[in-house]
């Protein structure tokens, strides 16, 4: 009896160990049986987009170097949340925590990470402590180095601001009051405002959280447009692309866009709403210095 108790204690101890940080995927953190459940689920709910053998189809591959290099700098929790909060991208309904854990283990098995004796549980603190083992740095296949092509600027800065940053930023700010997760019937597609606007054409094509993802990506990606040489401001003065402050604010804009994307991926209105503070700051701190009566020049 005494021995049994000690054994139970030791076992409990090893389970607790499994929840400690510093574990990697090489430590056998799921069971074969769990991965088999995951495989069945995968075939039913994921294979149509990610391919029967996880090699990708309309969606990206969920195995191989390109996939791993997307995730191996993150704790395993991020990959779990990507699946739980944003997949499957169809109308078949959200996944449960258990389903997500099972699917994740199937992906781990396909990635040749060893199985072990305990099932993987979707425990935030635990998964946040699990990392990918260090790999030799590989140049991801198929990622070509861009040729040194630089297209000349075609709009002035104010046009880029009003045409690209303004609509995307406003969409993100609207998350402060509208929950993108609440499904509503599409607005009357015929000219909601009676004028030319962002909704009249294609207002119902991308909806909800998907729109938030795209607006955030748009902000992050368009930061580089701030640095296009040769662009002018509305008043004809050149955009100060070599000014260290200008470059700093541009980087802050890119960071704010990336942060908004990460926040959107949580599919949590409060988190996404909070991230718009950083976005707002990034717009305002540049405007404070470079906008005003003398557009595009520091006072
Ligand atoms: C209707 C198509 C569709 C279905 C079904 C679907 N996905 Fe995806 N998935 C995508 C697309 C498109 C992306 C890339 C865009 C994005 O990251 O949101 C993606 C991205 C992912 C990623 C991130 C990959 C990376 O390298 O960044 C993971 C992980 C993932 N899906 C897992 C799953 C799992 C698990 C299921 C099944 C429950 C599933 N997906 C079902 C379309 C789909
Ligand atoms: C790196 C500096 C910088 C950043 C970052 C920046 N802006 Fe601007 N913005 C300017 C400057 C300079 C102008 C004036 C443009 C001109 O005169 O051509 C401007 C003008 C504008 C205008 C036009 C205002 C008008 O007079 O109609 C809008 C709208 C705008 N910005 C929105 C944004 C939003 C939204 C963000 C953040 C998502 C942002 N900007 C981030 C520098 C910046």
mmCIF file of N, CA, C and O in Angstrom, residues 152-195:
data_model
loop_
_atom_site.group_PDB
_atom_site.id
_atom_site.type_symbol
_atom_site.label_atom_id
_atom_site.label_comp_id
_atom_site.label_asym_id
_atom_site.label_seq_id
_atom_site.Cartn_x
_atom_site.Cartn_y
_atom_site.Cartn_z
ATOM 1 N N UNK A 152 8.723 52.796 -59.087
ATOM 2 C CA UNK A 152 8.644 54.191 -58.672
ATOM 3 C C UNK A 152 7.316 54.495 -57.974
ATOM 4 O O UNK A 152 6.321 53.811 -58.196
ATOM 5 N N UNK A 153 7.320 55.483 -57.123
ATOM 6 C CA UNK A 153 6.100 55.894 -56.444
ATOM 7 C C UNK A 153 5.102 56.400 -57.478
ATOM 8 O O UNK A 153 5.480 56.998 -58.473
ATOM 9 N N UNK A 154 3.806 56.119 -57.244
ATOM 10 C CA UNK A 154 2.831 56.681 -58.182
ATOM 11 C C UNK A 154 1.833 57.610 -57.504
ATOM 12 O O UNK A 154 1.209 58.420 -58.164
ATOM 13 N N UNK A 155 1.675 57.502 -56.205
ATOM 14 C CA UNK A 155 0.773 58.435 -55.526
ATOM 15 C C UNK A 155 1.573 59.350 -54.624
ATOM 16 O O UNK A 155 2.695 59.013 -54.241
ATOM 17 N N UNK A 156 1.015 60.505 -54.299
ATOM 18 C CA UNK A 156 1.705 61.304 -53.285
ATOM 19 C C UNK A 156 1.393 60.714 -51.903
ATOM 20 O O UNK A 156 0.555 59.814 -51.767
ATOM 21 N N UNK A 157 2.085 61.206 -50.888
ATOM 22 C CA UNK A 157 1.958 60.583 -49.567
ATOM 23 C C UNK A 157 0.525 60.663 -49.041
ATOM 24 O O UNK A 157 0.000 59.706 -48.485
ATOM 25 N N UNK A 158 -0.118 61.791 -49.260
ATOM 26 C CA UNK A 158 -1.477 61.946 -48.743
ATOM 27 C C UNK A 158 -2.404 60.922 -49.408
ATOM 28 O O UNK A 158 -3.315 60.377 -48.762
ATOM 29 N N UNK A 159 -2.166 60.625 -50.687
ATOM 30 C CA UNK A 159 -3.011 59.633 -51.361
ATOM 31 C C UNK A 159 -2.788 58.241 -50.789
ATOM 32 O O UNK A 159 -3.737 57.468 -50.615
ATOM 33 N N UNK A 160 -1.541 57.927 -50.481
ATOM 34 C CA UNK A 160 -1.247 56.625 -49.868
ATOM 35 C C UNK A 160 -1.911 56.546 -48.488
ATOM 36 O O UNK A 160 -2.519 55.538 -48.112
ATOM 37 N N UNK A 161 -1.822 57.641 -47.757
ATOM 38 C CA UNK A 161 -2.430 57.689 -46.417
ATOM 39 C C UNK A 161 -3.943 57.500 -46.500
ATOM 40 O O UNK A 161 -4.530 56.693 -45.794
ATOM 41 N N UNK A 162 -4.563 58.285 -47.405
ATOM 42 C CA UNK A 162 -6.031 58.259 -47.462
ATOM 43 C C UNK A 162 -6.541 56.987 -48.133
ATOM 44 O O UNK A 162 -7.630 56.488 -47.810
ATOM 45 N N UNK A 163 -5.774 56.466 -49.084
ATOM 46 C CA UNK A 163 -6.253 55.322 -49.863
ATOM 47 C C UNK A 163 -5.952 53.983 -49.222
ATOM 48 O O UNK A 163 -6.702 53.026 -49.404
ATOM 49 N N UNK A 164 -4.837 53.900 -48.480
ATOM 50 C CA UNK A 164 -4.429 52.590 -47.957
ATOM 51 C C UNK A 164 -4.489 52.540 -46.431
ATOM 52 O O UNK A 164 -5.133 51.681 -45.842
ATOM 53 N N UNK A 165 -3.816 53.495 -45.770
ATOM 54 C CA UNK A 165 -3.761 53.425 -44.304
ATOM 55 C C UNK A 165 -5.100 53.775 -43.654
ATOM 56 O O UNK A 165 -5.512 53.124 -42.693
ATOM 57 N N UNK A 166 -5.745 54.787 -44.190
ATOM 58 C CA UNK A 166 -6.990 55.273 -43.565
ATOM 59 C C UNK A 166 -8.072 54.183 -43.491
ATOM 60 O O UNK A 166 -8.578 53.876 -42.408
ATOM 61 N N UNK A 167 -8.446 53.547 -44.618
ATOM 62 C CA UNK A 167 -9.502 52.523 -44.509
ATOM 63 C C UNK A 167 -9.096 51.343 -43.633
ATOM 64 O O UNK A 167 -9.918 50.854 -42.840
ATOM 65 N N UNK A 168 -7.843 50.907 -43.743
ATOM 66 C CA UNK A 168 -7.428 49.739 -42.953
ATOM 67 C C UNK A 168 -7.414 50.073 -41.466
ATOM 68 O O UNK A 168 -7.880 49.295 -40.632
ATOM 69 N N UNK A 169 -6.858 51.252 -41.138
ATOM 70 C CA UNK A 169 -6.797 51.633 -39.725
ATOM 71 C C UNK A 169 -8.213 51.789 -39.168
ATOM 72 O O UNK A 169 -8.507 51.332 -38.062
ATOM 73 N N UNK A 170 -9.104 52.389 -39.944
ATOM 74 C CA UNK A 170 -10.461 52.597 -39.437
ATOM 75 C C UNK A 170 -11.195 51.283 -39.230
ATOM 76 O O UNK A 170 -11.957 51.121 -38.278
ATOM 77 N N UNK A 171 -10.940 50.333 -40.113
ATOM 78 C CA UNK A 171 -11.563 49.027 -39.909
ATOM 79 C C UNK A 171 -11.108 48.449 -38.568
ATOM 80 O O UNK A 171 -11.906 47.934 -37.788
ATOM 81 N N UNK A 172 -9.789 48.587 -38.294
ATOM 82 C CA UNK A 172 -9.277 48.064 -37.022
ATOM 83 C C UNK A 172 -9.880 48.824 -35.839
ATOM 84 O O UNK A 172 -10.248 48.222 -34.831
ATOM 85 N N UNK A 173 -9.982 50.141 -35.965
ATOM 86 C CA UNK A 173 -10.558 50.907 -34.850
ATOM 87 C C UNK A 173 -12.011 50.511 -34.603
ATOM 88 O O UNK A 173 -12.493 50.554 -33.474
ATOM 89 N N UNK A 174 -12.725 50.112 -35.642
ATOM 90 C CA UNK A 174 -14.146 49.783 -35.459
ATOM 91 C C UNK A 174 -14.322 48.546 -34.573
ATOM 92 O O UNK A 174 -15.404 48.330 -34.014
ATOM 93 N N UNK A 175 -13.241 47.759 -34.413
ATOM 94 C CA UNK A 175 -13.325 46.585 -33.534
ATOM 95 C C UNK A 175 -13.512 47.015 -32.077
ATOM 96 O O UNK A 175 -13.962 46.244 -31.235
ATOM 97 N N UNK A 176 -13.199 48.277 -31.774
ATOM 98 C CA UNK A 176 -13.423 48.769 -30.412
ATOM 99 C C UNK A 176 -14.914 48.701 -30.039
ATOM 100 O O UNK A 176 -15.260 48.519 -28.890
ATOM 101 N N UNK A 177 -15.777 48.852 -31.021
ATOM 102 C CA UNK A 177 -17.211 48.871 -30.703
ATOM 103 C C UNK A 177 -18.003 47.740 -31.344
ATOM 104 O O UNK A 177 -19.123 47.466 -30.933
ATOM 105 N N UNK A 178 -17.435 47.109 -32.373
ATOM 106 C CA UNK A 178 -18.175 46.032 -33.037
ATOM 107 C C UNK A 178 -17.402 44.730 -32.886
ATOM 108 O O UNK A 178 -16.211 44.676 -33.193
ATOM 109 N N UNK A 179 -18.060 43.694 -32.404
ATOM 110 C CA UNK A 179 -17.398 42.391 -32.253
ATOM 111 C C UNK A 179 -17.410 41.661 -33.598
ATOM 112 O O UNK A 179 -18.477 41.291 -34.091
ATOM 113 N N UNK A 180 -16.217 41.454 -34.188
ATOM 114 C CA UNK A 180 -16.182 40.809 -35.512
ATOM 115 C C UNK A 180 -16.693 39.369 -35.479
ATOM 116 O O UNK A 180 -17.002 38.806 -36.526
ATOM 117 N N UNK A 181 -16.768 38.778 -34.284
ATOM 118 C CA UNK A 181 -17.211 37.394 -34.186
ATOM 119 C C UNK A 181 -18.721 37.239 -34.235
ATOM 120 O O UNK A 181 -19.241 36.138 -34.387
ATOM 121 N N UNK A 182 -19.450 38.333 -34.096
ATOM 122 C CA UNK A 182 -20.907 38.255 -34.113
ATOM 123 C C UNK A 182 -21.389 38.270 -35.555
ATOM 124 O O UNK A 182 -21.134 39.209 -36.296
ATOM 125 N N UNK A 183 -22.058 37.192 -35.939
ATOM 126 C CA UNK A 183 -22.513 37.089 -37.329
ATOM 127 C C UNK A 183 -23.786 37.903 -37.517
ATOM 128 O O UNK A 183 -24.748 37.752 -36.790
ATOM 129 N N UNK A 184 -23.757 38.761 -38.494
ATOM 130 C CA UNK A 184 -24.943 39.560 -38.819
ATOM 131 C C UNK A 184 -25.244 39.361 -40.287
ATOM 132 O O UNK A 184 -24.338 39.052 -41.056
ATOM 133 N N UNK A 185 -26.494 39.549 -40.675
ATOM 134 C CA UNK A 185 -26.778 39.464 -42.116
ATOM 135 C C UNK A 185 -25.995 40.552 -42.848
ATOM 136 O O UNK A 185 -25.742 41.615 -42.293
ATOM 137 N N UNK A 186 -25.586 40.270 -44.067
ATOM 138 C CA UNK A 186 -24.828 41.248 -44.838
ATOM 139 C C UNK A 186 -25.635 42.533 -44.976
ATOM 140 O O UNK A 186 -26.845 42.495 -45.161
ATOM 141 N N UNK A 187 -24.945 43.659 -44.854
ATOM 142 C CA UNK A 187 -25.622 44.943 -45.012
ATOM 143 C C UNK A 187 -26.171 45.032 -46.423
ATOM 144 O O UNK A 187 -25.683 44.370 -47.336
ATOM 145 N N UNK A 188 -27.188 45.841 -46.578
ATOM 146 C CA UNK A 188 -27.738 46.073 -47.908
ATOM 147 C C UNK A 188 -26.607 46.494 -48.841
ATOM 148 O O UNK A 188 -26.033 47.568 -48.699
ATOM 149 N N UNK A 189 -26.278 45.587 -49.753
ATOM 150 C CA UNK A 189 -25.093 45.798 -50.569
ATOM 151 C C UNK A 189 -25.230 47.014 -51.485
ATOM 152 O O UNK A 189 -24.243 47.586 -51.904
ATOM 153 N N UNK A 190 -26.449 47.397 -51.786
ATOM 154 C CA UNK A 190 -26.618 48.511 -52.719
ATOM 155 C C UNK A 190 -26.353 49.825 -51.990
ATOM 156 O O UNK A 190 -27.172 50.315 -51.238
ATOM 157 N N UNK A 191 -25.171 50.368 -52.221
ATOM 158 C CA UNK A 191 -24.797 51.688 -51.741
ATOM 159 C C UNK A 191 -25.294 52.014 -50.335
ATOM 160 O O UNK A 191 -26.227 52.787 -50.171
ATOM 161 N N UNK A 192 -24.681 51.451 -49.296
ATOM 162 C CA UNK A 192 -25.129 51.712 -47.924
ATOM 163 C C UNK A 192 -25.194 53.200 -47.599
ATOM 164 O O UNK A 192 -26.055 53.638 -46.841
ATOM 165 N N UNK A 193 -24.274 53.969 -48.112
ATOM 166 C CA UNK A 193 -24.294 55.391 -47.802
ATOM 167 C C UNK A 193 -24.842 56.207 -48.959
ATOM 168 O O UNK A 193 -24.910 57.428 -48.885
ATOM 169 N N UNK A 194 -25.203 55.536 -50.044
ATOM 170 C CA UNK A 194 -25.702 56.265 -51.204
ATOM 171 C C UNK A 194 -24.601 56.939 -52.004
ATOM 172 O O UNK A 194 -24.867 57.669 -52.963
ATOM 173 N N UNK A 195 -23.336 56.694 -51.596
ATOM 174 C CA UNK A 195 -22.219 57.311 -52.318
ATOM 175 C C UNK A 195 -21.204 56.232 -52.643
ATOM 176 O O UNK A 195 -21.327 55.104 -52.211
#
